[in-house]
Short mmCIF file of C-alpha atoms and ligand atoms in Angstrom, two decimals:
data_model
loop_
_atom_site.label_atom_id
_atom_site.label_comp_id
_atom_site.label_asym_id
_atom_site.label_seq_id
_atom_site.Cartn_x
_atom_site.Cartn_y
_atom_site.Cartn_z
CA UNK A 1 96.04 141.96 5.68
CA UNK A 2 92.54 140.81 7.65
CA UNK A 3 91.34 137.57 7.01
CA UNK A 4 87.65 137.08 7.48
CA UNK A 5 86.81 134.30 9.06
CA UNK A 6 83.19 133.86 10.13
CA UNK A 7 81.58 130.97 12.29
CA UNK A 8 79.03 129.82 10.48
CA UNK A 9 77.83 130.30 6.46
CA UNK A 10 75.89 133.24 5.31
CA UNK A 11 73.52 134.05 2.75
CA UNK A 12 72.34 136.66 1.09
CA UNK A 13 69.86 137.08 -2.00
CA UNK A 14 68.00 140.27 -3.44
CA UNK A 15 66.34 142.06 -6.25
CA UNK A 16 66.70 140.64 -9.66
CA UNK A 17 67.35 143.93 -11.07
CA UNK A 18 67.99 147.41 -9.87
CA UNK A 19 67.15 150.97 -11.21
CA UNK A 20 68.25 154.00 -9.77
CA UNK A 21 68.93 157.81 -9.61
CA UNK A 22 66.69 160.74 -10.21
CA UNK A 23 64.22 160.58 -13.88
CA UNK A 24 64.97 156.55 -13.46
CA UNK A 25 60.83 156.07 -12.99
CA UNK A 26 61.55 156.62 -16.82
CA UNK A 27 63.12 153.28 -17.10
CA UNK A 28 60.00 151.13 -16.21
CA UNK A 29 59.07 150.47 -19.21
CA UNK A 30 62.39 149.57 -21.19
CA UNK A 31 63.25 147.27 -17.56
CA UNK A 32 59.07 145.55 -18.04
CA UNK A 33 59.79 145.02 -21.45
CA UNK A 34 62.98 143.43 -20.95
CA UNK A 35 61.12 141.36 -17.95
CA UNK A 36 58.84 139.53 -20.55
CA UNK A 37 55.57 140.28 -22.59
CA UNK A 38 52.85 141.01 -19.93
CA UNK A 39 48.80 142.63 -20.67
CA UNK A 40 47.78 142.87 -17.05
CA UNK A 41 49.19 144.83 -15.16
CA UNK A 42 48.28 146.04 -11.70
CA UNK A 43 49.53 148.56 -9.58
CA UNK A 44 49.32 149.18 -5.81
CA UNK A 45 49.94 152.21 -4.28
CA UNK A 46 47.88 154.69 -2.03
CA UNK A 47 45.26 158.38 -2.23
CA UNK A 48 48.56 160.12 -1.25
CA UNK A 49 50.51 158.82 -3.98
CA UNK A 50 47.57 159.21 -6.40
CA UNK A 51 47.95 162.76 -5.50
CA UNK A 52 51.23 162.90 -6.72
CA UNK A 53 49.83 162.37 -9.91
CA UNK A 54 52.59 159.57 -11.00
CA UNK A 55 50.34 156.89 -11.29
CA UNK A 56 47.91 158.28 -14.03
CA UNK A 57 50.82 158.78 -16.25
CA UNK A 58 52.37 155.51 -15.68
CA UNK A 59 49.03 154.16 -16.63
CA UNK A 60 49.42 155.92 -19.87
CA UNK A 61 52.50 154.94 -20.57
CA UNK A 62 51.48 151.00 -19.78
CA UNK A 63 48.89 151.90 -22.33
CA UNK A 64 51.19 153.25 -25.37
CA UNK A 65 52.96 149.69 -24.90
CA UNK A 66 50.28 147.68 -25.04
CA UNK A 67 49.40 146.68 -20.91
CA UNK A 68 46.25 147.08 -20.11
CA UNK A 69 46.26 148.70 -16.35
CA UNK A 70 44.27 149.09 -13.49
CA UNK A 71 45.22 150.68 -9.79
CA UNK A 72 44.35 149.77 -5.98
CA UNK A 73 44.60 152.60 -3.11
CA UNK A 74 42.87 150.74 0.02
CA UNK A 75 46.00 148.95 1.22
CA UNK A 76 46.12 150.87 4.61
CA UNK A 77 49.32 151.87 6.36
CA UNK A 78 50.77 148.97 8.42
CA UNK A 79 48.19 146.71 7.13
CA UNK A 80 46.29 143.99 8.95
CA UNK A 81 45.72 140.41 8.02
CA UNK A 82 42.39 141.65 7.10
CA UNK A 83 42.96 144.32 4.83
CA UNK A 84 45.42 142.42 3.08
CA UNK A 85 42.29 139.60 2.82
CA UNK A 86 40.08 142.91 1.34
CA UNK A 87 42.35 144.22 -1.41
CA UNK A 88 43.96 140.75 -2.51
CA UNK A 89 40.23 139.83 -2.95
CA UNK A 90 39.55 142.78 -5.47
CA UNK A 91 43.11 142.63 -6.65
CA UNK A 92 42.62 138.85 -7.87
CA UNK A 93 39.29 138.97 -9.42
CA UNK A 94 40.14 140.15 -12.64
CA UNK A 95 43.59 138.48 -15.11
CA UNK A 96 46.85 139.82 -13.56
CA UNK A 97 50.66 139.05 -14.93
CA UNK A 98 52.15 141.71 -13.24
CA UNK A 99 52.70 143.84 -9.83
CA UNK A 100 53.47 147.42 -9.79
CA UNK A 101 54.26 148.52 -6.30
CA UNK A 102 54.51 152.33 -5.71
CA UNK A 103 54.39 153.75 -1.91
CA UNK A 104 56.05 153.15 1.63
CA UNK A 105 57.04 149.40 3.11
CA UNK A 106 53.21 148.83 3.71
CA UNK A 107 52.88 148.85 -0.02
CA UNK A 108 55.85 146.60 -1.48
CA UNK A 109 54.90 144.64 1.69
CA UNK A 110 50.36 144.32 0.14
CA UNK A 111 52.85 143.74 -3.27
CA UNK A 112 54.77 141.26 -2.21
CA UNK A 113 52.04 139.13 -0.69
CA UNK A 114 49.48 139.59 -3.33
CA UNK A 115 52.31 138.16 -5.77
CA UNK A 116 52.79 134.98 -3.85
CA UNK A 117 48.61 134.69 -3.44
CA UNK A 118 48.25 134.77 -6.64
CA UNK A 119 50.14 131.90 -6.93
CA UNK A 120 49.55 129.94 -3.89
CA UNK A 121 45.96 129.37 -3.52
CA UNK A 122 45.68 129.49 0.57
CA UNK A 123 44.65 131.61 3.03
CA UNK A 124 47.57 134.76 3.85
CA UNK A 125 47.88 133.86 7.86
CA UNK A 126 49.10 130.11 6.29
CA UNK A 127 51.86 131.63 5.17
CA UNK A 128 53.24 133.67 8.67
CA UNK A 129 56.35 132.00 9.41
CA UNK A 130 59.53 131.66 7.61
CA UNK A 131 59.55 129.50 4.34
CA UNK A 132 56.15 128.64 4.32
CA UNK A 133 55.56 130.05 0.67
CA UNK A 134 55.29 127.14 -1.65
CA UNK A 135 55.43 128.85 -5.09
CA UNK A 136 57.32 131.55 -6.35
CA UNK A 137 54.71 134.64 -7.17
CA UNK A 138 54.29 136.37 -10.38
CA UNK A 139 56.63 138.96 -11.36
CA UNK A 140 56.42 142.41 -8.87
CA UNK A 141 58.08 146.00 -9.84
CA UNK A 142 58.48 147.57 -5.96
CA UNK A 143 58.74 151.19 -5.91
CA UNK A 144 59.47 152.76 -3.04
CA UNK A 145 58.54 156.32 -2.01
CA UNK A 146 59.70 156.52 1.51
CA UNK A 147 63.17 156.18 2.85
CA UNK A 148 62.50 153.65 4.61
CA UNK A 149 61.83 149.96 5.25
CA UNK A 150 63.89 148.57 2.17
CA UNK A 151 61.14 146.33 1.60
CA UNK A 152 61.96 146.29 -1.95
CA UNK A 153 65.18 144.22 -1.44
CA UNK A 154 63.53 141.99 1.05
CA UNK A 155 62.22 138.57 1.70
CA UNK A 156 60.12 139.98 3.94
CA UNK A 157 56.18 141.43 4.33
CA UNK A 158 54.83 142.55 7.60
CA UNK A 159 51.25 142.43 8.88
CA UNK A 160 49.48 143.03 11.86
CA UNK A 161 47.62 140.81 13.71
CA UNK A 162 44.96 142.90 15.56
CA UNK A 163 43.75 140.04 18.26
CA UNK A 164 47.13 139.18 18.78
CA UNK A 165 48.14 142.63 18.84
CA UNK A 166 51.30 142.04 17.28
CA UNK A 167 53.01 142.51 14.19
CA UNK A 168 54.29 139.59 12.51
CA UNK A 169 56.47 138.74 9.32
CA UNK A 170 56.35 136.14 6.33
CA UNK A 171 59.40 135.50 4.94
CA UNK A 172 60.16 133.91 1.83
CA UNK A 173 62.79 134.33 -1.15
CA UNK A 174 59.50 134.31 -3.40
CA UNK A 175 58.62 137.95 -2.77
CA UNK A 176 61.68 138.99 -3.85
CA UNK A 177 60.83 141.33 -7.41
CA UNK A 178 62.16 141.75 -10.57
CA UNK A 179 63.15 145.31 -10.80
CA UNK A 180 63.24 147.97 -8.37
CA UNK A 181 63.34 151.55 -8.84
CA UNK A 182 64.86 154.15 -6.89
CA UNK A 183 63.63 157.52 -7.69
CA UNK A 184 64.28 159.72 -5.29
CA UNK A 185 62.32 162.51 -7.46
CA UNK A 186 59.57 160.11 -5.38
CA UNK A 187 59.98 161.04 -1.99
CA UNK A 188 60.55 165.06 -1.74
CA UNK A 189 56.58 164.66 -1.14
CA UNK A 190 57.62 162.84 2.17
CA UNK A 191 56.15 164.86 5.10
CA UNK A 192 58.37 165.94 7.93
CA UNK A 193 57.02 163.24 9.95
CA UNK A 194 57.14 160.44 7.87
CA UNK A 195 60.61 161.12 6.37
CA UNK A 196 62.24 161.09 10.15
CA UNK A 197 60.27 157.92 11.44
CA UNK A 198 61.40 156.25 8.16
CA UNK A 199 64.54 157.00 8.08
CA UNK A 200 65.31 156.48 11.44
CA UNK A 201 63.74 152.99 10.50
CA UNK A 202 66.36 152.54 7.58
CA UNK A 203 69.04 153.17 10.00
CA UNK A 204 67.51 150.87 12.65
CA UNK A 205 68.14 148.35 10.02
CA UNK A 206 71.80 149.41 9.51
CA UNK A 207 72.74 149.26 13.03
CA UNK A 208 70.54 145.99 14.12
CA UNK A 209 72.47 144.38 11.30
CA UNK A 210 75.71 145.51 11.98
CA UNK A 211 75.35 144.28 15.67
CA UNK A 212 73.39 141.03 14.68
CA UNK A 213 74.96 138.12 15.98
CA UNK A 214 74.15 136.71 12.41
CA UNK A 215 75.95 140.11 10.81
CA UNK A 216 78.75 138.11 8.59
CA UNK A 217 80.90 140.31 5.27
CA UNK A 218 78.11 140.79 3.40
CA UNK A 219 75.66 142.43 5.80
CA UNK A 220 77.96 144.26 7.07
CA UNK A 221 79.56 146.87 3.85
CA UNK A 222 75.80 147.04 3.40
CA UNK A 223 74.95 148.08 7.40
CA UNK A 224 78.12 150.43 7.50
CA UNK A 225 77.86 152.47 3.63
CA UNK A 226 73.86 152.57 4.95
CA UNK A 227 75.17 153.89 8.45
CA UNK A 228 77.40 156.52 6.08
CA UNK A 229 74.56 157.48 3.80
CA UNK A 230 71.98 157.87 6.50
CA UNK A 231 73.80 159.63 8.92
CA UNK A 232 75.06 162.47 5.97
CA UNK A 233 71.62 162.75 4.74
CA UNK A 234 68.50 162.36 7.14
CA UNK A 235 68.78 165.27 8.46
CA UNK A 236 69.31 167.81 5.57
CA UNK A 237 65.93 165.62 3.79
CA UNK A 238 64.18 166.53 7.09
CA UNK A 239 64.94 169.78 7.09
CA UNK A 240 65.21 170.48 3.24
CA UNK A 241 62.35 167.74 1.56
CA UNK A 242 63.10 169.15 -1.98
CA UNK A 243 67.14 168.75 -1.73
CA UNK A 244 67.04 165.70 -4.31
CA UNK A 245 71.32 164.96 -3.16
CA UNK A 246 70.17 163.97 -0.04
CA UNK A 247 66.86 162.61 -0.91
CA UNK A 248 68.94 160.09 -3.38
CA UNK A 249 71.25 159.74 -0.28
CA UNK A 250 68.48 158.53 1.78
CA UNK A 251 67.11 156.30 -0.63
CA UNK A 252 70.21 154.31 -1.54
CA UNK A 253 70.97 154.46 2.42
CA UNK A 254 67.74 152.76 3.18
CA UNK A 255 68.29 149.98 0.32
CA UNK A 256 71.47 148.69 1.83
CA UNK A 257 69.92 149.01 5.03
CA UNK A 258 67.08 146.06 3.57
CA UNK A 259 70.17 143.98 1.82
CA UNK A 260 71.35 144.29 5.80
CA UNK A 261 68.34 143.08 7.15
CA UNK A 262 68.15 140.31 4.55
CA UNK A 263 71.88 139.20 5.06
CA UNK A 264 71.75 139.46 8.92
CA UNK A 265 68.34 140.32 10.50
CA UNK A 266 67.43 143.17 12.73
CA UNK A 267 67.01 142.27 16.49
CA UNK A 268 65.56 143.49 19.54
CA UNK A 269 64.80 147.34 18.69
CA UNK A 270 61.89 145.65 16.06
CA UNK A 271 60.97 142.89 18.28
CA UNK A 272 59.91 145.53 21.17
CA UNK A 273 58.73 147.82 18.38
CA UNK A 274 56.27 145.30 16.98
CA UNK A 275 54.07 145.11 19.82
CA UNK A 276 53.83 149.04 20.42
CA UNK A 277 52.63 148.75 16.40
CA UNK A 278 50.48 145.89 17.23
CA UNK A 279 48.93 147.17 20.40
CA UNK A 280 49.19 151.31 20.30
CA UNK A 281 49.22 151.91 16.18
CA UNK A 282 52.50 153.89 16.96
CA UNK A 283 54.29 153.49 13.06
CA UNK A 284 57.06 151.39 12.69
CA UNK A 285 59.92 154.19 12.34
CA UNK A 286 58.09 156.43 15.25
CA UNK A 287 58.57 152.88 17.46
CA UNK A 288 61.79 152.00 16.56
CA UNK A 289 63.37 155.55 16.31
CA UNK A 290 62.06 155.55 20.58
CA UNK A 291 63.23 152.21 21.62
CA UNK A 292 66.76 152.54 19.49
CA UNK A 293 69.45 154.23 21.66
CA UNK A 294 67.76 151.93 24.80
CA UNK A 295 68.31 149.47 24.07
CA UNK A 296 71.91 149.86 22.34
CA UNK A 297 72.69 151.14 25.75
CA UNK A 298 71.32 147.92 27.00
CA UNK A 299 73.45 145.82 24.69
CA UNK A 300 76.37 148.59 25.13
CA UNK A 301 78.78 146.04 27.24
CA UNK A 302 78.43 143.43 23.87
CA UNK A 303 78.76 146.16 21.20
CA UNK A 304 81.25 148.61 22.00
CA UNK A 305 83.84 147.52 19.55
CA UNK A 306 81.05 147.61 16.73
CA UNK A 307 80.13 151.14 17.87
CA UNK A 308 84.00 151.68 17.36
CA UNK A 309 83.49 151.42 13.24
CA UNK A 310 79.62 152.76 13.22
CA UNK A 311 80.78 156.11 14.87
CA UNK A 312 83.65 155.58 12.23
CA UNK A 313 81.31 155.41 9.78
CA UNK A 314 78.64 158.40 11.00
CA UNK A 315 81.67 161.00 11.18
CA UNK A 316 82.08 160.62 14.88
CA UNK A 317 85.28 159.15 15.54
CA UNK A 318 86.79 161.65 16.93
CA UNK A 319 84.69 163.56 19.25
CA UNK A 320 86.48 163.85 22.08
CA UNK A 321 84.89 164.22 25.29
CA UNK A 322 82.68 160.38 25.31
CA UNK A 323 84.12 157.39 23.71
CA UNK A 324 82.76 156.78 20.54
CA UNK A 325 80.38 154.27 21.20
CA UNK A 326 78.11 156.80 23.55
CA UNK A 327 78.76 159.27 21.18
CA UNK A 328 76.71 157.15 18.65
CA UNK A 329 74.14 156.68 20.79
CA UNK A 330 73.60 160.67 21.76
CA UNK A 331 73.67 161.27 18.29
CA UNK A 332 70.51 158.94 17.70
CA UNK A 333 68.92 161.37 20.65
CA UNK A 334 70.12 164.25 18.84
CA UNK A 335 68.34 163.05 16.29
CA UNK A 336 65.30 162.01 17.53
CA UNK A 337 64.59 165.65 19.34
CA UNK A 338 66.25 167.84 16.36
CA UNK A 339 63.43 165.52 13.74
CA UNK A 340 60.90 165.88 16.83
CA UNK A 341 60.24 162.14 17.15
CA UNK A 342 58.24 161.67 20.11
CA UNK A 343 60.02 160.37 23.12
CA UNK A 344 57.55 159.30 25.83
CA UNK A 345 55.19 156.29 25.12
CA UNK A 346 52.31 158.45 27.63
CA UNK A 347 51.19 160.69 24.59
CA UNK A 348 50.63 157.24 22.58
CA UNK A 349 48.19 156.45 25.67
CA UNK A 350 50.96 153.65 27.11
CA UNK A 351 51.09 153.83 30.89
CA UNK A 352 52.95 151.10 33.72
CA UNK A 353 49.58 148.98 33.87
CA UNK A 354 50.63 147.81 30.10
CA UNK A 355 54.34 147.25 30.78
CA UNK A 356 54.08 143.55 31.54
CA UNK A 357 52.15 142.67 28.01
CA UNK A 358 54.14 144.73 26.21
CA UNK A 359 57.08 142.41 27.15
CA UNK A 360 55.47 139.47 27.26
CA UNK A 361 54.35 140.05 23.44
CA UNK A 362 58.02 141.09 22.66
CA UNK A 363 59.67 138.22 24.38
CA UNK A 364 57.63 136.02 21.79
CA UNK A 365 59.30 137.54 18.55
CA UNK A 366 62.18 134.95 18.76
CA UNK A 367 63.05 135.03 15.24
CA UNK A 368 64.13 138.36 16.01
CA UNK A 369 65.74 138.48 19.80
CA UNK A 370 68.18 135.69 18.65
CA UNK A 371 69.58 137.88 16.58
CA UNK A 372 70.18 140.14 19.85
CA UNK A 373 73.66 140.19 20.60
CA UNK A 374 73.30 140.62 25.03
CA UNK A 375 70.23 137.78 25.73
CA UNK A 376 67.47 140.16 27.08
CA UNK A 377 64.57 138.76 29.48
CA UNK A 378 61.21 139.90 30.21
CA UNK A 379 62.43 141.93 32.87
CA UNK A 380 64.72 143.50 30.71
CA UNK A 381 62.34 144.20 28.33
CA UNK A 382 60.49 145.74 30.64
CA UNK A 383 63.28 148.15 31.71
CA UNK A 384 63.47 149.38 28.06
CA UNK A 385 59.60 150.09 28.29
CA UNK A 386 60.02 151.77 31.58
CA UNK A 387 62.40 154.58 30.14
CA UNK A 388 60.12 155.68 27.53
CA UNK A 389 57.51 156.09 30.71
CA UNK A 390 59.34 159.12 32.85
N1 NAD B 1 59.20 144.02 4.27
C1 NAD B 1 60.52 144.82 5.13
O1 NAD B 1 61.78 144.39 5.30
C2 NAD B 1 59.97 145.89 6.33
C3 NAD B 1 60.57 146.66 7.10
C4 NAD B 1 60.31 147.22 8.33
C5 NAD B 1 59.08 147.84 7.87
N2 NAD B 1 58.68 147.11 7.28
C6 NAD B 1 56.48 148.05 7.31
O2 NAD B 1 56.35 148.37 6.50
C7 NAD B 1 55.12 149.31 7.19
C8 NAD B 1 55.80 151.17 7.22
O3 NAD B 1 56.30 151.59 5.97
P1 NAD B 1 56.97 153.22 5.40
O4 NAD B 1 57.60 153.19 6.90
O5 NAD B 1 57.30 152.88 4.80
O6 NAD B 1 55.09 153.48 5.88
P2 NAD B 1 54.13 153.41 4.83
O7 NAD B 1 54.17 152.67 4.10
O8 NAD B 1 52.66 152.55 6.09
O9 NAD B 1 53.87 155.03 4.70
C9 NAD B 1 53.54 156.19 5.12
C10 NAD B 1 52.81 157.08 5.15
O10 NAD B 1 53.33 157.89 4.04
C11 NAD B 1 52.57 157.74 3.23
N3 NAD B 1 53.43 157.92 1.77
C12 NAD B 1 54.56 156.87 1.40
N4 NAD B 1 55.14 157.87 0.46
C13 NAD B 1 54.54 158.55 0.63
C14 NAD B 1 55.08 160.20 -0.19
N5 NAD B 1 56.56 159.86 -0.95
N6 NAD B 1 54.94 161.32 -0.13
C15 NAD B 1 54.20 161.22 0.66
N7 NAD B 1 53.34 160.48 1.09
C16 NAD B 1 53.94 159.48 1.55
C17 NAD B 1 51.43 156.60 2.90
O11 NAD B 1 50.92 156.97 2.21
C18 NAD B 1 51.17 156.49 4.50
O12 NAD B 1 50.25 157.28 4.84
C19 NAD B 1 55.15 148.39 8.64
O13 NAD B 1 54.41 148.19 8.26
C20 NAD B 1 56.26 147.83 8.37
O14 NAD B 1 56.20 147.04 9.75
C21 NAD B 1 58.55 145.96 6.06
FE1 FE2 B 2 62.30 148.37 10.20
#
C-alpha cells in the first residue's frame, strides 16, 4: 500500500448539500423546506436564462409554497465591482431571506457576494482578499448553468477592477452555499463557444489543482476524477449540445474541478488570465484555454511525473510516440483547435506593446502564482504572452 504523506496539513470545506442529475431542479422546493422557513426569495440570473422560461416556473413553484420571489437579471458577465454595487443596491432595497443564483459563474459569484453584503455592512471592495468577511451570509442556493467555474462549491467570487485592469478574488467560507442543484438539463442551451470556453476553464481548474504546490490527497481525488469526466465529455458536449449524458458528465466534472481548486488552488494559468480579462475583456474560459498548454510547457520539468497520472485519467497513457506528459499538452492543443477557441491574442487587440504591462499585472496575482510548481519570473510571463502573439 502507498502511504499518503504530505508536507503540510490540508483543509477542505464545500457546499452544505448537493442535489444532482437530470431533472434535479425539481428538488429545489423540498430541499429548501429542509433548510428553514423562508418568505422572501431573490433570484439572481441573466436574460439568457430567463429566456428559457425556467425563472417563471421557479417563481410559480415558490409562490405555491408561500414564498414571495422577485428576480434580478442585471449582473453582467464577468461583473465589475461597480456592477455588483448597483445590483446589490436594488436587491437589498426590499426584504430578502433566501438568495437563489441560477446562471454561469458570473451570476453565482454575484449571488455569493450579495449574501455576505446583506450581513456585513461594508463596501464590496473592502472584502477583496482572503478571509476578510466577518459574518456568515444569508442562505444561498446555487444552480450552475455553465460547466464551468465550479463556483457553486468554492468559497471564491471574482470581480473586475476596471481602473486596475485586473480581476481579483474575494475568498471566504461564509460564501459557501447551503444547497447546490446540478441539473444538466439547464446546460443544453449553452452555445458552442461558451460550452468550449467554460469546459476548458473547468479542465484548467482540475489540472492546475493537480499540479499545485498545495495539491493534497483530497484535491487529487477530485482533480483526477474531474479530468477523467471532462476528457470524456467536453468535445462530445460541444458537438452534440443536446446530449444529456455528456452534459451531465461535464457538469459533474466541473463541480469536481471546483472542489479540487477549493482544496489546492489554481496557479499561473489563472494568474496570467486575469489581466487578459481585466484589460482586454477576454472571457475567463478563453483566456485560460489559450494560456493552459503554454504554461504547462513552461512547467514541464517540474510536473512530468504528475502529467503521467493526468494522461492516464485522460485515457492517453498508451499513446505511443510522444511521452504521456507531452501527449497531455498535445491533446489540449487539439481540443482548442477542434472547438475553435482562439489561439492568437491579436484578435483581441493585444500587441507586443502590451506584453510588459500584462506581465507586471499578472505578477501581482501572488495568491495564485505561489501555487505554481515552478517559479515564474516577469520575463517568463512575457515569454508566455508572446507565444500567443505569433
Ligand atoms: N468562483 C469561482 O470559483 C470561479 C472560478 C472560475 C471562474 N470564475 C468567474 O466566473 C465568471 C465566468 O463564469 P462563466 O464562465 O460560467 O460564464 P458567465 O457566467 O459569464 O456566462 C457566460 C455567458 O453565458 C450565458 N449563459 C450561461 N448559462 C447559459 C445557458 N445555460 N444557456 C445559454 N446561455 C447561458 C450567460 O448569460 C453569459 O452571457 C468570471 O467572472 C470568472 O472569473 C469564478
Ligand atoms: Fe477559472
